[in-house]
Coordinates of C-alpha atoms and ligand atoms in Angstrom, one line a residue:
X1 CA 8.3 23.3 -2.0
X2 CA 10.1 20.9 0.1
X3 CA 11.7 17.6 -1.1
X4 CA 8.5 15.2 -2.2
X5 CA 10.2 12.3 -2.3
X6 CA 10.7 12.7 1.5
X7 CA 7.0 12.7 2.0
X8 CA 4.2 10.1 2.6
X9 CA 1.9 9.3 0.1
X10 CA -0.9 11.3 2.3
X11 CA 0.9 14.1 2.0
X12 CA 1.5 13.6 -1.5
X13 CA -2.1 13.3 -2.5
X14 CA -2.5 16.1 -0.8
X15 CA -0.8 18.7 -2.7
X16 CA -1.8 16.7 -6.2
X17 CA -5.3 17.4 -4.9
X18 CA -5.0 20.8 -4.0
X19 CA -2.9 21.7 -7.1
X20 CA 0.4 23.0 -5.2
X21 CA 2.3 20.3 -6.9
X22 CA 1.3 18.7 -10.5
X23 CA 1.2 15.1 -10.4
X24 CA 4.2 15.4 -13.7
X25 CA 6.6 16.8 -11.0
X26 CA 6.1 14.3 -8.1
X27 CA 7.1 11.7 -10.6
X28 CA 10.2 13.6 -12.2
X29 CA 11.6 14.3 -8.6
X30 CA 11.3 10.6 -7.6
X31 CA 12.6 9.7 -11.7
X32 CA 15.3 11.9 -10.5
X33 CA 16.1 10.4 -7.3
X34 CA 16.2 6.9 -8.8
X35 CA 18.8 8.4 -11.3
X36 CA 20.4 9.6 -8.2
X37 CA 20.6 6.7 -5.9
X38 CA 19.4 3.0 -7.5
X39 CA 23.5 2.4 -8.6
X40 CA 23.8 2.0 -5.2
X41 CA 20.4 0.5 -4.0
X42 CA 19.4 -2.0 -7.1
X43 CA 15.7 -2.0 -5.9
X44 CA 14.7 -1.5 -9.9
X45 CA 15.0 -3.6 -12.3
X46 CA 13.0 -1.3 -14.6
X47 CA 12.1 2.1 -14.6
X48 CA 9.5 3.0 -16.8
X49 CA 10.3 6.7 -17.3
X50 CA 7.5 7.1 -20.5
X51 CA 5.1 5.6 -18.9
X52 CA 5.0 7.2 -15.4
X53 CA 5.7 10.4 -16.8
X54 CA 2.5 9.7 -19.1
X55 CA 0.4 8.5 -16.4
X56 CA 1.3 12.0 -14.6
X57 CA 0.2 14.0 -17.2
X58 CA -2.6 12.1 -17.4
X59 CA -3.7 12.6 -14.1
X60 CA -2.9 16.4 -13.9
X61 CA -5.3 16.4 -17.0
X62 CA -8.2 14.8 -15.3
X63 CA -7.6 17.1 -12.2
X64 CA -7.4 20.4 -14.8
X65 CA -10.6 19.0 -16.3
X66 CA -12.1 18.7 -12.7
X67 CA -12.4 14.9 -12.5
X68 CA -12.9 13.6 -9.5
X69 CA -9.6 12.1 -7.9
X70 CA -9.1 9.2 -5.3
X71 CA -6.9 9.4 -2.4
X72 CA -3.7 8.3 -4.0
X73 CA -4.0 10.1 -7.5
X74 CA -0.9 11.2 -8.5
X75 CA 1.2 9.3 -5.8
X76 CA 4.5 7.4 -7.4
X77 CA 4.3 3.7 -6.8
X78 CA 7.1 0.8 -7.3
X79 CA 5.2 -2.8 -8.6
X80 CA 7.5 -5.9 -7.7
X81 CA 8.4 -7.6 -10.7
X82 CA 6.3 -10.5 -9.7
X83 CA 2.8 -9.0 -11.1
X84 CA 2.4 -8.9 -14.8
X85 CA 2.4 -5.3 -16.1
X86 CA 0.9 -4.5 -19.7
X87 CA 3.6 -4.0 -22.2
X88 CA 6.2 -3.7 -19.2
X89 CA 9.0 -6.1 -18.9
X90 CA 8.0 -8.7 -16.0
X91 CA 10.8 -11.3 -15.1
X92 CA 9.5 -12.2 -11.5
X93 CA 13.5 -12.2 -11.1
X94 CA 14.7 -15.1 -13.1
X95 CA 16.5 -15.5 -16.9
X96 CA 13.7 -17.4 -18.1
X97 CA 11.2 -14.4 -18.6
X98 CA 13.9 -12.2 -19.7
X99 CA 12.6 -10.2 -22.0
X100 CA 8.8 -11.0 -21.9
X101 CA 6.8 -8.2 -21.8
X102 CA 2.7 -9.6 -20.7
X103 CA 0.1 -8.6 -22.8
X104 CA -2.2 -8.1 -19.8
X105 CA -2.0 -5.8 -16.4
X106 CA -2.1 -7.9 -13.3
X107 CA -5.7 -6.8 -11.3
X108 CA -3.5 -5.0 -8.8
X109 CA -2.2 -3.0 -11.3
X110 CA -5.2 -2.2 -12.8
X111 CA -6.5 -1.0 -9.3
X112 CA -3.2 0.7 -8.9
X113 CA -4.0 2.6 -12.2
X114 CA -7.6 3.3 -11.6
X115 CA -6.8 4.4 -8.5
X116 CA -5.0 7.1 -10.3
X117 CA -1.2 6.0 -8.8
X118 CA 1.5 6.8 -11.1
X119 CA 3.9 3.6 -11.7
X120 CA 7.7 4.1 -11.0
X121 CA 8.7 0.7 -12.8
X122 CA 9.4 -2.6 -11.3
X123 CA 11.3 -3.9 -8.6
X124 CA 14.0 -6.2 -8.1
X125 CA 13.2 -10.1 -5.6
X126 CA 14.6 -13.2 -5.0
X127 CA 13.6 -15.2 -8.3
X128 CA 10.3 -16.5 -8.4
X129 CA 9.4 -15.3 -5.1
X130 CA 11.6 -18.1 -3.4
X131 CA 14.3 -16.2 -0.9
X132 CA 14.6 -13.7 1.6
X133 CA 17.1 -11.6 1.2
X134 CA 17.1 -10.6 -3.3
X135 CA 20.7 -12.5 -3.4
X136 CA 18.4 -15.2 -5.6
X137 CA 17.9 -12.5 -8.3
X138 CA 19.3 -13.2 -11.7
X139 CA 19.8 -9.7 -11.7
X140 CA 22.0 -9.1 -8.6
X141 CA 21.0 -8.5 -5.2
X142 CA 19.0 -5.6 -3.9
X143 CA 21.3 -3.3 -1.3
X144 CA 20.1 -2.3 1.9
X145 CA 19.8 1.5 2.1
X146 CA 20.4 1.3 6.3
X147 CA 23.7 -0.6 5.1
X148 CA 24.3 -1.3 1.6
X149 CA 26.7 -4.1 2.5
X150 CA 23.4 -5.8 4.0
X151 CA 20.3 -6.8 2.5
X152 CA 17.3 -5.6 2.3
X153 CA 15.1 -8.9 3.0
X154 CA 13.6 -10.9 0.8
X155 CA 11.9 -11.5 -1.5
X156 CA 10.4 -8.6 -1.6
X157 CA 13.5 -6.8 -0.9
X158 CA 13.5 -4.4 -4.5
X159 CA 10.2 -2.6 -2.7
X160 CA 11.6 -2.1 1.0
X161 CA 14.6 -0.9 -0.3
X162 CA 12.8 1.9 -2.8
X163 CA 10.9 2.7 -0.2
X164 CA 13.6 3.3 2.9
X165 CA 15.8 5.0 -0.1
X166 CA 13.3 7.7 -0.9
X167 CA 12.6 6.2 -4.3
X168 CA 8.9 5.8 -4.3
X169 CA 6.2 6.4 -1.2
X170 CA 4.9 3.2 -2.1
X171 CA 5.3 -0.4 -3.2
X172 CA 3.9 -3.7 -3.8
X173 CA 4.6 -6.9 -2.6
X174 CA 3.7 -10.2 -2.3
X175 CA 4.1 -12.8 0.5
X176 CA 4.3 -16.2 0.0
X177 CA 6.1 -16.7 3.1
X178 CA 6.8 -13.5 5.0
X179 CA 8.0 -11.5 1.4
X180 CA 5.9 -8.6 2.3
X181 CA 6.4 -8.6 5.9
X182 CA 10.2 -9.6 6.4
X183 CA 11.9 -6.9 4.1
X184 CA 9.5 -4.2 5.7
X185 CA 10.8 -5.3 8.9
X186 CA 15.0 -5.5 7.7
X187 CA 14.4 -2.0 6.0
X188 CA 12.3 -0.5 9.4
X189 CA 9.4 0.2 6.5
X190 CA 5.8 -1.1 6.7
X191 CA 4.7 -4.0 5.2
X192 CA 1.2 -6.1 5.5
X193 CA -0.1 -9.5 3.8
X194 CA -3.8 -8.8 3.7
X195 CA -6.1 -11.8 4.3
X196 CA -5.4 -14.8 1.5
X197 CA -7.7 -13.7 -0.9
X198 CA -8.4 -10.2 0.0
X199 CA -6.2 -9.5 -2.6
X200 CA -6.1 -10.7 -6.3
X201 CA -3.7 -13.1 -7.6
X202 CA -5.1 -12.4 -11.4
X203 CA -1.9 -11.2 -12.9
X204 CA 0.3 -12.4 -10.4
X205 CA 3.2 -15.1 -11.7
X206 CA 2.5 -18.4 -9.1
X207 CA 4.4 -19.5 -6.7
X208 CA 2.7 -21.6 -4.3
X209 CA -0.8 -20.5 -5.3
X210 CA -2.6 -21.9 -1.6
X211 CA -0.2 -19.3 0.4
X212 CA 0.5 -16.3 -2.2
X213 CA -0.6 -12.9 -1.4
X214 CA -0.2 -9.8 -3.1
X215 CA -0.4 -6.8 -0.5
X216 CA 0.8 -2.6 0.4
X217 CA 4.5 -1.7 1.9
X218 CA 4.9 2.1 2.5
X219 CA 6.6 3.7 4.8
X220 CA 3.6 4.6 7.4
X221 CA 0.9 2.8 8.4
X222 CA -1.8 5.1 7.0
X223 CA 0.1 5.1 3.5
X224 CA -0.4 1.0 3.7
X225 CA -3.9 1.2 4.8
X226 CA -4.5 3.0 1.9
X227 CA -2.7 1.4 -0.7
X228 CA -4.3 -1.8 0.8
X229 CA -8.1 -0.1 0.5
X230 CA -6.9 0.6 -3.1
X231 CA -6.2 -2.5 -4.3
X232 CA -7.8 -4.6 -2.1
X233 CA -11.5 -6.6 -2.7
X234 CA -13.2 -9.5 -4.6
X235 CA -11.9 -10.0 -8.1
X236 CA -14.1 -12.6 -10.3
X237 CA -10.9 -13.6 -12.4
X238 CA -9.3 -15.4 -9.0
X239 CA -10.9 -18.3 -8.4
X240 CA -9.7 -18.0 -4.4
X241 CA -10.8 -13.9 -4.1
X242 CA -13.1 -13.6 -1.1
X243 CA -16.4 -11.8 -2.0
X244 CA -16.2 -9.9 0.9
X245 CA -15.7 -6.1 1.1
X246 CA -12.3 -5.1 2.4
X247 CA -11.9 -4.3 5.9
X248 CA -12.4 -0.4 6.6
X249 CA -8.5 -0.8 7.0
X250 CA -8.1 3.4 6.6
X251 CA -10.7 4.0 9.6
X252 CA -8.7 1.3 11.7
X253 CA -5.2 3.2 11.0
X254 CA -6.6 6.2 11.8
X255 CA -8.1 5.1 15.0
X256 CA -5.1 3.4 16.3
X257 CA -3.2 7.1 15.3
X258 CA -4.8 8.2 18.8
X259 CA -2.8 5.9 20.8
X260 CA -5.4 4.8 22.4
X261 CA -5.2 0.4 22.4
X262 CA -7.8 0.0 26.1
X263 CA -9.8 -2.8 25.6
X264 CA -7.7 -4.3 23.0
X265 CA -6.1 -8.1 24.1
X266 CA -3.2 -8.8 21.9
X267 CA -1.4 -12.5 22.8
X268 CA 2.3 -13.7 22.8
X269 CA 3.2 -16.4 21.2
X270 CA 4.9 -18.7 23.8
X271 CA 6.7 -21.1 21.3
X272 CA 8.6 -17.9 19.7
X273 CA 10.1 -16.8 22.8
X274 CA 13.5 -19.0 24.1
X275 CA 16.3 -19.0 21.2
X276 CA 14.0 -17.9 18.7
X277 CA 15.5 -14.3 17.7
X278 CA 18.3 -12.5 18.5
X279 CA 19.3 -10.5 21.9
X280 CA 18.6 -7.4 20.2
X281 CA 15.5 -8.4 18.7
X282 CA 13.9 -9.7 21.8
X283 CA 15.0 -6.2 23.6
X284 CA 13.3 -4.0 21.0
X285 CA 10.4 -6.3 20.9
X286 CA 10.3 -6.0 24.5
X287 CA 10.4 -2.5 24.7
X288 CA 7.6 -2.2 22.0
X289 CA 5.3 -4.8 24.4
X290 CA 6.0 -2.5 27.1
X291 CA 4.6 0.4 24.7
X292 CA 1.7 -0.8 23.9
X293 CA 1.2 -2.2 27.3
X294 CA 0.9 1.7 28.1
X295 CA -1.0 2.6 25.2
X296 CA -4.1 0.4 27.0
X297 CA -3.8 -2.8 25.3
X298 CA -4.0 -6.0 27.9
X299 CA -0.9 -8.2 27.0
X300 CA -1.6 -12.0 27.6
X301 CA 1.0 -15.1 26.8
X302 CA -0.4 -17.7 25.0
X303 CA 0.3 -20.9 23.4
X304 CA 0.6 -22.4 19.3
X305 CA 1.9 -25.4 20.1
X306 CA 1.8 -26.5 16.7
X307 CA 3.8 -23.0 15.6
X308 CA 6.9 -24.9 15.7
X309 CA 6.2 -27.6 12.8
X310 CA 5.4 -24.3 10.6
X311 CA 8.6 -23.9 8.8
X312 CA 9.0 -27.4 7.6
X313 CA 5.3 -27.9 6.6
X314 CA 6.1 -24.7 4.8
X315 CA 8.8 -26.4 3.1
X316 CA 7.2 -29.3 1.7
X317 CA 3.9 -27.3 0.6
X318 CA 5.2 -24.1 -1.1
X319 CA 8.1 -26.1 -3.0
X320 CA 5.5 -29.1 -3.8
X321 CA 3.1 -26.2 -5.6
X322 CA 5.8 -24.6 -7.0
X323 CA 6.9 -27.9 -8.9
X324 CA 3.4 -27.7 -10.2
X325 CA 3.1 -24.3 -11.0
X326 CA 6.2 -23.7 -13.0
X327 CA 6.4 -26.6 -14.9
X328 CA 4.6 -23.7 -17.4
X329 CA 7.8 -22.8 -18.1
X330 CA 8.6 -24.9 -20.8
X331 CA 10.7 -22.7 -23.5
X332 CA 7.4 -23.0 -25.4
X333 CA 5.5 -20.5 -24.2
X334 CA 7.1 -17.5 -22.5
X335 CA 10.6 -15.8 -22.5
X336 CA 13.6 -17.8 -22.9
X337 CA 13.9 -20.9 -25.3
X338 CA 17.6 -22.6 -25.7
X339 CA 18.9 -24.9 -27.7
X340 CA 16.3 -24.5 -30.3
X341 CA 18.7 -25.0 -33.3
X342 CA 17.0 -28.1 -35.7
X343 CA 19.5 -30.6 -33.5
X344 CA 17.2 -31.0 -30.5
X345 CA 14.1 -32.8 -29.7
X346 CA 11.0 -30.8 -27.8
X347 CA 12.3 -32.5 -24.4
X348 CA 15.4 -31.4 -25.0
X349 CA 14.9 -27.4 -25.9
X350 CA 12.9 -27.9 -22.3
X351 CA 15.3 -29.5 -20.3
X352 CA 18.4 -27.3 -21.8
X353 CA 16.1 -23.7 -21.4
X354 CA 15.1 -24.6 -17.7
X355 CA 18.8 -25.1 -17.0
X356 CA 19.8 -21.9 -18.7
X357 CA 17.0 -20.5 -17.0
X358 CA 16.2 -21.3 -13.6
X359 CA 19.1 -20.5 -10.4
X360 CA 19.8 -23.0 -8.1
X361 CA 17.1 -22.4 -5.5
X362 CA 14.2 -22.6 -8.1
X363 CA 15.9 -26.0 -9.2
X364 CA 16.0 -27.0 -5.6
X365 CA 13.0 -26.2 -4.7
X366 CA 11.1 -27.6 -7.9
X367 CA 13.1 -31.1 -7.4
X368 CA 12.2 -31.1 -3.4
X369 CA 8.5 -30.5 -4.6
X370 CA 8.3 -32.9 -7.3
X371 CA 10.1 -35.9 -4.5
X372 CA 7.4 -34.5 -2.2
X373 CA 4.6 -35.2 -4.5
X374 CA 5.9 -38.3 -5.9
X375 CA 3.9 -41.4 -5.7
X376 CA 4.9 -43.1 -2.5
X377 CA 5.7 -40.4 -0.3
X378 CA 3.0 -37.9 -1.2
X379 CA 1.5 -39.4 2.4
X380 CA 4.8 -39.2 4.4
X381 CA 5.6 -35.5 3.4
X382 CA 2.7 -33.6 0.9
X383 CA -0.4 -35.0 2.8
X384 CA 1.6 -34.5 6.7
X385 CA 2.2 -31.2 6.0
X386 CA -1.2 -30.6 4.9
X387 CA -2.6 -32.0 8.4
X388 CA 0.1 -29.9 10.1
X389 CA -1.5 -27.2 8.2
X390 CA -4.8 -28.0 9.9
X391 CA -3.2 -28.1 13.2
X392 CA -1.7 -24.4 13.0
X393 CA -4.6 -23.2 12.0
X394 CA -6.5 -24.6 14.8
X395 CA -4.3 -23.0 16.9
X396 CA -4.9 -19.3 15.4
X397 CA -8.8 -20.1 15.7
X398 CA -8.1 -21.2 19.6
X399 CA -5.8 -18.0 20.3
X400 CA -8.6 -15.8 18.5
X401 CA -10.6 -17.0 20.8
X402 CA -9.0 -15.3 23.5
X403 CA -7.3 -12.7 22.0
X404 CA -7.7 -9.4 19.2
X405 CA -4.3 -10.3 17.7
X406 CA -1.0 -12.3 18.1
X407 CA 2.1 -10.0 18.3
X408 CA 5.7 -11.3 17.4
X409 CA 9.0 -9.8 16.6
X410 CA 8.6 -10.1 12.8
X411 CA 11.7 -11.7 12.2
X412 CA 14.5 -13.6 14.1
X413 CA 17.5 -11.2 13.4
X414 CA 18.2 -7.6 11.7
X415 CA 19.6 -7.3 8.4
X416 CA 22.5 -9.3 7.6
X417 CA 25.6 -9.3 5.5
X418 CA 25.0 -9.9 1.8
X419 CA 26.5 -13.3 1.8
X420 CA 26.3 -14.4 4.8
X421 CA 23.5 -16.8 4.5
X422 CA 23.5 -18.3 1.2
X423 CA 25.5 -21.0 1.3
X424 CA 23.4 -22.5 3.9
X425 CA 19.6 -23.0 2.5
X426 CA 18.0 -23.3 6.0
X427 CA 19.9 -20.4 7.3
X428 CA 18.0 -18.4 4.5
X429 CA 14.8 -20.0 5.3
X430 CA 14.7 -19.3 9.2
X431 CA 14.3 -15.5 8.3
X432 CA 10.3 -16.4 8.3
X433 CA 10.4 -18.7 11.3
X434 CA 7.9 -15.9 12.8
X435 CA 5.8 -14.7 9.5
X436 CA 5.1 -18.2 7.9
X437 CA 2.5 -19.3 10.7
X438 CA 0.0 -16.8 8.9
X439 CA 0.6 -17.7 5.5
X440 CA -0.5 -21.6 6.1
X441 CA -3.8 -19.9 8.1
X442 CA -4.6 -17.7 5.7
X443 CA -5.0 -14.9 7.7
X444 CA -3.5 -11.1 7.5
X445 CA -0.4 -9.7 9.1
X446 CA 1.7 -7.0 9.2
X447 CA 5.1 -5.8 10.2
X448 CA 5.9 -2.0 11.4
X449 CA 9.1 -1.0 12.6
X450 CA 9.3 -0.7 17.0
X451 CA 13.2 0.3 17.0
X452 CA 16.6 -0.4 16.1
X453 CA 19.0 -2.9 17.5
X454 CA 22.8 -1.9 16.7
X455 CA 21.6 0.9 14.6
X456 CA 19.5 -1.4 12.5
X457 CA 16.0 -1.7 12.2
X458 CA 13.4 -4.2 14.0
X459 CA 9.9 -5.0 13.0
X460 CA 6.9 -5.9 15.2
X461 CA 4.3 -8.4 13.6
X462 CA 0.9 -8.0 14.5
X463 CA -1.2 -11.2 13.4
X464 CA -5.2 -11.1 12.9
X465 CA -8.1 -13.5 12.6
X466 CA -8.7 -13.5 8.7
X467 CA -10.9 -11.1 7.4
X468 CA -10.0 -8.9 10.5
X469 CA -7.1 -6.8 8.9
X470 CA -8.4 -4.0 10.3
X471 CA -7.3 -5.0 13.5
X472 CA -3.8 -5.4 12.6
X473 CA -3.8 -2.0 11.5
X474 CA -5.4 -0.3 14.7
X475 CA -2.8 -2.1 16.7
X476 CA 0.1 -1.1 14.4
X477 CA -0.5 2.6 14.1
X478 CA -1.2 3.0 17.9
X479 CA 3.0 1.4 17.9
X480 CA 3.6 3.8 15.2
X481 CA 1.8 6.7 16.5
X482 CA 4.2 5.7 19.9
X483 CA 7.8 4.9 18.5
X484 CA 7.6 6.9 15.2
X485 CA 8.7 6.7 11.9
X486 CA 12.5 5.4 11.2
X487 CA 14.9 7.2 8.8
X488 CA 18.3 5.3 7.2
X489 CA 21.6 7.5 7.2
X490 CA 21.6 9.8 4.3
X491 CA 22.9 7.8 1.4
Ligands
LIG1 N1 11.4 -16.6 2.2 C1 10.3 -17.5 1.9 C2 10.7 -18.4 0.8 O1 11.8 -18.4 0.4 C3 9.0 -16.7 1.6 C4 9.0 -16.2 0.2 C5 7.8 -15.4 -0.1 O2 7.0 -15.0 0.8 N2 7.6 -15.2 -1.4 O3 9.9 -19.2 0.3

């Protein structure tokens, strides 16, 4: 048998189903990859050897037994460390949950179980969500496996990099702002933020709950479509899931496998041309236009005017909910307490375990969101982002109206030094200058990679009207089935 770990999770499945390889060795030969490679990578922050290797047994009983198996039984999966994981340590990448382990799985990971997946353990992000490149982790940064002196995009960075280092076929994400879509793009892997609400936030720690999104990354865009059909669909215990069935998002990958886009009108974003990304973006971007252009689709150019306030109406809502949500962290309740020693009063065993606790872009962030709320600006920044909001969406809804999908390069620049942007705050943040548009409209978007610029990766994004992921899918497997799949040096 050749190397699994080198395989998509189709082709996995496949040979679970058929019984030419048992779910318990698909697991040990990723375990043993991990054990090989993650010194180098960091994309885990824990492996949970027992359990996946018990979940694999499980599995090769049921098929022994005849049980009827879903399309991904038996197919290793990494779970960012931002979904709550029954008995399984969940830190969402900070100090203060050190050491909690939830009593409850996440929905997500329930589907992820019932859908007979085996789980890996638990990967490595910016903390809390709030980064894009893993150097915000309390627990070092994830490495890059095109370039382990570079990261691997953030926040989400612990999945991409498993994925592009072989270490699991699939992972989980979530995107808040581009988390999902800007490490798939960084590591040339797939990664898609499903519609908000298409996927289940039960289980998943909060950031900014009106933008959060839990969604696939693989390394194919089949592999995505099915982890997305897996996981996807209307969950009672989040009070934002859309009672809607999910999108037949496996039918639309496998349609857009035949390279066949005619009759498909897909728009350009005028405001994200000009300075927006690099030279060698734009050229690879370019190129993948051209591609699809010949695969049938009718390319149009068309105007967001308000695209352009996205960023900092991003940056007054996601930081003004995340004051909110994580004031829950209170030394009381979960994980870390300090200064709990008969000398201090409640307030202080609060204010000493959040700064223990917290890094220094949680702290900023919470403090911006808290000014932003406060009584007296809430107008001037909280409620004008909110209309700006409105605005952007407006302009999806107009640009749907003449197009199937918006296309972008998914982010401004390839992979970039560790280091090089975290001194700088908004340097860090203009990594989502092109993904953040569809987090404040709610609707679903993807990333798949459409070439390399200096030997490193470049994502496309294709953006759809929400509840139309299936669109987004058709259009990025017709690029896939085009440009192919994208292998990292040997590492
Ligand atoms: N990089 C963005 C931020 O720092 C988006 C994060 C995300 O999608 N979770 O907020």
């Amino acid at each position: 048998m050749t190397d699994v770990t080198a395989m998509t999770a189709t082709q996995i499945a496949g040979l679970v189903a058929t019984g030419a390889a048992s779910a318990v060795e698909v697991t040990q030969a990723h375990l043993d990859r991990i054990a090989a490679v993650d010194g180098r990578v960091n994309a885990f922050l824990h492996v949970d050897t027992e359990g996946a290797l018990a979940a694999a047994r499980d599995i090769d009983a049921r098929r022994a037994a005849g049980a009827e198996l879903g399309p991904l039984a038996g197919v290793p999966v990494a779970v960012k460390d931002v979904l709550t994981t029954k008995g399984v340590p969940t830190t969402v990448g900070s100090k203060i949950l050190e050491g909690w382990r939830p009593p409850y799985d996440s929905t997500i990971v329930e589907r992820l179980r019932a859908a007979g997946t085996v789980m890996l353990g638990k990967t490595n992000m910016d903390e809390f969500a709030m980064g894009s490149s893993t150097e915000y982790s309390a627990y070092g940064p994830s490495r890059n496996p095109w370039d382990t002196d570079r990261i691997p995009g953030g926040s989400g960075g612990g999945s991409a990099a498993a994925l592009a280092a072989y270490e699991a076929p699939l992972a989980i994400g979530s995107d808040t702002g581009g988390s999902i879509r800007q490490p798939g793009a960084v590591t040339g892997t797939v990664g898609a933020k499903p519609t908000y609400g298409g996927t289940s936030r039960y289980g998943l720690v909060a950031f900014s709950s009106s933008l959060d999104t839990p969604g696939p990354c693989a390394r194919t865009v089949l592999d995505a479509a099915l982890l997305h059909a897996a996981i996807g669909g209307h969950d009672p215990r989040d009070s934002t899931s859309i009672p809607a069935p999910v999108p037949d998002v496996v039918a639309a990958a496998k349609l857009g496998a035949t390279g066949d886009l005619s009759g498909v009108r897909l728009g350009i974003v005028t405001e994200f041309g000009g300075e927006g990304a690099e030279p060698g973006v734009t050229a690879a971007f370019n190129e993948a236009v051209n591609t699809l252009s010949k695969l049938g689709a009718e390319i149009v150019e068309i105007s967001c005017p308000h695209f352009r306030y996205a960023l900092p109406a991003y940056y007054l809502i996601a930081p003004s909910e995340c004051s909110s949500n994580l004031a829950r962290f209170d030394g009381v309740r979960f994980g870390l307490r300090t200064g709990d020693d008969g000398n201090h009063s409640l307030e202080e065993v609060m204010s000493l375990t959040r700064e223990a606790g917290f890094g220094p872009e949680v702290k900023r962030r919470i403090m911006l969101g808290t000014y932003a709320l406060s009584s007296g600006y809430y107008d001037a920044y909280y409620g004008q982002a909110q209309k700006v909001r409105t605005l952007i969406t407006r302009d999806f809804t107009a640009a749907f109206e003449r197009v199937d999908a918006l296309i972008s390069p998914t982010t401004p620049f390839v992979a970039f030094p560790l280091g090089a942007r975290t001194s700088d705050p908004y340097q860090m943040y203009l990594a989502d200058l092109f993904t953040i548009p569809s987090n404040l409209y709610g609707g679903p978007g993807i990333s798949v990679p459409c070439g390399l610029s200096d030997g490193l990766p470049v994502g496309l994004q294709v953006m759809a009207p929400t509840l139309a992921d299936d669109r987004m899918y058709r259009v990025a497997a017709a690029l896939e089935s085009a440009v192919g799949t994208f292998t990292p040096p040997a590492l």
